[in-house]
Amino acid sequence: MVDLQPDQLRALEAIAATGTFDAAARELGVTPSAVSQRMRALESAVGQVLVRRGRPAELTPPGQVLVRHARHLALQQADVLVELGIAGPAGARATAPDAETPDPLPEITLVVSGDALTTWALPALVEASGWARLEVLREDEEHSIGLLRDGTAVAAVSSVAEAVPGCRSTLLGRMRYRPMASPRFVERWFADGATHEALAVAPVLAFDRKDDLQERYLRARLGPDPAGPPRHYVPASHEFLRAIEQGMGWGMLPDVQSAAGERAGRLVGFDDARAVDVPQHWQQWRLHSSSLDRVAAAVARAARAALT
């Protein structure tokens, strides 16, 4: 039977987290040679290449499987220490573990979209920070799936309903997006309404090149290749909102973000009939973890309070 050694698994996880053997060694408080020896021993034990050496180092598919396993073990061990009453927020501050002893607080890596962080998810994360160390990765809903699949994250808020293998998926609610612009922008570009001709030339604002909400709206209005209007990109949710309010372009905004601007007269919905509902699903690994389940419950409560 293959015996997976904890120190070898921690070395593999550190390489995945930091990207190099040298950085992994610093993370673990050992020499780069020790990390290399542990990786050779682990690869020999499983009979497969786990890491492609380079800068950065890349996990092979078997390496990704073992990293998920390593992170499962670390999370479950932290939960056990909390359950035994020998770890937790107070205990973690009182005890200074050595370099290779896992932090007694559970460490949870989540993927959350910028819009969700800005509009409804942050209160849940603040609540969860009381019992876990959180690393929040900002990624578009659909692109968060890859981070779950390769083991980088243990949970994600995603628009994708189908569960990633090894995960379960739960619908949290829906964010309704509408095409929005400043009143002055509407007066200039859409004086006669959101016509085919106006949409073909009015400047468009997108979050980044992976943001396809505006493209989905334009395809519905202009056809399969809406290449005409110029695009601007502002990759931060708050600044994206401000750029629309100041007339840089029109863009799709969720109601939970645009409501205050509409009430104040800074924003106008110019084609409400073409709203786009984006589902918000919570996907998390299938493993027994009380801390991860508590995070899931906090996220679900925040979603119920804010989403449709």
C-alpha positions in Angstrom: 0.0 0.0 0.0 1.3 3.5 -0.8 2.0 5.5 2.3 1.5 9.2 1.7 3.8 11.1 4.1 2.4 14.4 5.6 5.7 16.3 5.1 5.8 15.2 1.4 2.2 16.4 0.9 2.9 19.7 2.6 5.9 20.2 0.3 3.7 19.5 -2.8 1.0 21.9 -1.5 3.6 24.6 -0.8 4.9 24.3 -4.4 1.4 24.6 -5.7 0.8 27.7 -3.5 4.1 29.5 -4.2 5.0 28.4 -7.7 8.7 27.5 -7.0 10.7 25.0 -5.0 12.7 27.9 -3.4 9.6 29.7 -2.3 8.1 26.5 -1.0 11.2 25.9 1.1 10.9 29.4 2.6 7.2 28.7 3.3 8.0 25.5 5.1 11.2 26.7 6.8 13.4 24.1 5.2 16.1 24.0 2.5 15.2 23.8 -1.2 17.1 20.5 -1.2 14.7 19.1 1.4 11.7 20.1 -0.7 13.3 18.4 -3.8 14.0 15.2 -1.8 10.4 15.1 -0.5 9.0 15.5 -4.0 11.3 12.8 -5.4 10.1 10.5 -2.6 6.5 11.3 -3.2 6.7 10.8 -7.0 8.5 7.5 -6.4 5.8 6.4 -4.0 3.0 7.1 -6.4 4.9 6.2 -9.5 3.9 9.4 -11.4 5.3 12.8 -12.2 3.6 15.3 -10.0 5.3 18.6 -10.8 6.8 19.9 -14.0 9.9 21.8 -12.9 10.1 25.4 -14.1 9.4 28.9 -13.1 6.7 28.7 -12.2 6.5 25.0 -11.4 3.3 23.4 -12.8 1.3 20.6 -11.3 0.5 17.6 -13.5 -3.1 16.2 -13.3 -1.9 13.6 -10.7 -0.3 16.4 -8.8 -3.5 18.3 -8.7 -5.3 15.3 -7.3 -2.7 15.0 -4.5 -2.9 18.8 -3.7 -6.6 18.5 -3.3 -6.0 15.6 -0.9 -3.4 17.6 1.0 -5.7 20.5 1.4 -8.5 18.2 2.5 -6.3 16.8 5.2 -5.1 20.2 6.4 -8.7 21.5 6.6 -9.9 18.5 8.4 -7.0 18.5 10.9 -7.7 22.1 11.7 -11.3 21.3 12.3 -10.3 18.4 14.7 -8.1 20.7 16.7 -10.9 23.3 17.0 -13.3 20.5 18.1 -10.8 19.3 20.7 -10.7 22.8 22.1 -6.9 23.1 21.6 -7.2 25.6 18.6 -9.3 28.5 17.6 -9.0 32.2 17.3 -7.7 32.6 20.9 -5.5 29.5 20.9 -4.0 30.5 17.6 -2.8 33.8 19.0 -1.5 32.2 22.1 0.6 29.5 20.5 3.4 30.1 18.0 3.7 26.9 15.9 7.0 25.9 14.4 7.6 26.5 10.7 6.2 23.2 9.5 3.3 22.9 11.9 0.0 23.9 10.2 -1.7 27.0 11.5 -4.4 25.7 14.0 -7.0 28.0 12.4 -8.6 26.4 9.3 -7.3 28.0 6.1 -10.0 28.3 3.4 -9.5 29.6 -0.1 -12.6 30.9 -1.8 -13.3 32.3 -5.3 -15.8 35.1 -5.5 -16.6 37.5 -8.4 -15.8 41.2 -8.0 -19.5 42.0 -8.3 -20.5 39.6 -5.6 -17.7 41.0 -3.3 -18.9 44.5 -3.9 -22.6 44.0 -3.5 -23.5 41.1 -1.1 -20.8 38.6 -0.2 -18.5 40.6 2.0 -20.6 40.5 5.2 -20.5 36.7 5.0 -16.7 36.7 4.7 -16.3 39.1 7.6 -18.4 36.7 9.7 -16.4 33.7 8.6 -13.1 35.5 9.4 -13.9 34.9 13.1 -13.2 31.2 12.8 -11.1 30.7 9.7 -8.2 32.2 7.8 -9.6 33.2 4.5 -7.9 33.7 1.1 -10.4 35.3 -1.3 -9.5 35.1 -5.0 -11.4 37.4 -7.3 -12.4 35.7 -10.5 -15.4 35.9 -12.9 -18.1 33.5 -12.1 -17.6 31.1 -14.9 -13.8 31.1 -14.6 -13.8 30.2 -11.0 -14.5 26.6 -11.9 -11.0 26.0 -13.0 -9.7 27.0 -9.6 -12.0 24.5 -7.9 -11.0 21.8 -10.4 -7.3 22.2 -9.9 -7.5 22.3 -6.1 -6.6 26.0 -5.7 -9.9 26.8 -4.0 -12.2 24.7 -1.8 -15.3 26.7 -2.7 -16.6 29.3 -5.1 -19.5 31.5 -5.9 -20.1 30.7 -9.6 -22.7 31.2 -12.3 -22.2 27.6 -13.3 -24.8 25.2 -12.0 -23.2 21.9 -12.9 -21.1 20.7 -10.0 -17.4 20.3 -10.5 -16.4 16.6 -10.0 -15.9 16.1 -6.3 -18.0 19.2 -5.4 -21.6 19.9 -4.6 -23.5 22.9 -6.1 -26.3 24.9 -4.4 -28.3 27.8 -5.9 -28.0 30.9 -3.8 -30.1 33.3 -5.9 -29.8 35.5 -8.9 -28.3 38.8 -9.7 -30.3 40.9 -12.2 -28.2 43.0 -14.5 -29.5 45.8 -16.7 -27.9 48.0 -19.3 -27.1 51.3 -17.5 -25.6 54.7 -18.3 -25.5 58.2 -17.0 -28.4 60.5 -17.9 -26.0 62.7 -20.1 -24.7 59.6 -21.9 -28.3 58.5 -22.6 -29.2 61.9 -23.9 -26.2 61.9 -26.3 -26.3 58.3 -27.6 -29.8 57.0 -26.9 -32.0 60.1 -27.5 -34.3 58.0 -29.7 -34.0 54.9 -27.5 -31.7 51.9 -27.6 -32.0 51.5 -31.3 -29.9 49.1 -33.5 -28.1 52.1 -34.9 -27.3 53.7 -31.6 -26.0 50.5 -30.0 -23.7 49.9 -33.0 -21.7 53.1 -32.1 -22.3 53.9 -28.4 -19.1 53.2 -26.3 -19.3 50.1 -24.2 -17.7 49.5 -20.8 -16.6 46.0 -19.8 -14.9 44.8 -16.6 -12.2 42.9 -18.5 -11.9 40.8 -21.7 -13.5 37.8 -19.9 -16.6 39.8 -19.0 -19.2 38.8 -21.6 -22.4 40.3 -20.1 -22.3 43.3 -22.5 -21.5 41.0 -25.4 -24.5 38.8 -24.5 -26.8 41.9 -24.5 -25.3 43.2 -27.8 -25.7 39.8 -29.5 -29.3 39.7 -28.5 -29.8 43.2 -30.0 -27.4 43.4 -32.9 -26.9 39.7 -34.0 -24.1 37.2 -33.7 -21.1 39.5 -34.3 -21.6 42.8 -32.4 -18.1 44.1 -33.4 -19.1 47.8 -34.0 -19.1 49.8 -30.8 -15.8 50.8 -29.2 -14.9 49.0 -25.9 -13.3 50.3 -22.7 -12.1 48.1 -19.9 -12.2 49.0 -16.1 -11.3 45.9 -14.0 -12.6 46.9 -10.6 -16.3 46.8 -9.6 -16.5 50.1 -7.8 -14.5 52.0 -10.4 -16.6 50.2 -13.1 -19.7 51.7 -11.6 -18.1 55.1 -11.2 -16.9 55.1 -14.9 -20.5 54.5 -16.0 -21.8 57.2 -13.8 -19.3 59.6 -15.2 -20.2 58.8 -18.8 -17.3 56.7 -20.0 -19.7 54.2 -21.6 -22.7 52.1 -20.9 -22.5 48.7 -19.1 -24.4 46.0 -17.4 -24.9 46.6 -13.7 -26.6 44.4 -11.1 -29.6 46.0 -9.4 -28.0 45.6 -6.0 -25.2 47.8 -7.1 -27.0 50.4 -9.3 -30.0 51.1 -7.0 -28.4 54.0 -5.1 -27.1 55.6 -8.3 -30.6 55.4 -9.8 -32.2 57.0 -6.8 -29.7 59.8 -6.9 -30.2 60.4 -10.6 -26.6 59.4 -11.5 -27.7 56.3 -13.5 -30.5 55.5 -15.9 -31.6 52.1 -17.2 -32.2 52.5 -20.9 -33.4 49.1 -21.9 -34.9 47.4 -18.8 -36.8 44.8 -20.9 -33.4 43.2 -21.8 -32.3 42.5 -18.2 -30.0 39.5 -17.7 -30.4 37.2 -14.7 -27.1 35.7 -13.6 -27.5 32.7 -11.2 -25.2 32.5 -8.2 -24.3 29.0 -7.1 -22.2 27.9 -4.2 -19.8 25.1 -5.2 -17.7 23.5 -2.5 -15.7 20.3 -2.1 -17.5 17.2 -0.9 -15.7 16.7 2.4 -16.6 16.7 6.0 -15.5 20.1 7.3 -17.4 21.9 10.0 -15.6 25.2 9.3 -16.3 25.0 5.5 -19.9 24.2 6.2 -20.1 27.3 8.5 -18.7 29.5 5.7 -21.3 28.0 3.3 -24.1 28.8 5.8 -22.9 32.4 6.2 -22.7 32.9 2.4 -26.3 31.5 2.0 -27.6 33.9 4.7 -26.0 36.9 2.9 -27.4 35.8 -0.4 -30.9 35.4 0.9 -30.8 38.9 2.2 -29.6 40.5 -1.0 -30.5 38.3 -4.1 -33.7 37.5 -5.9 
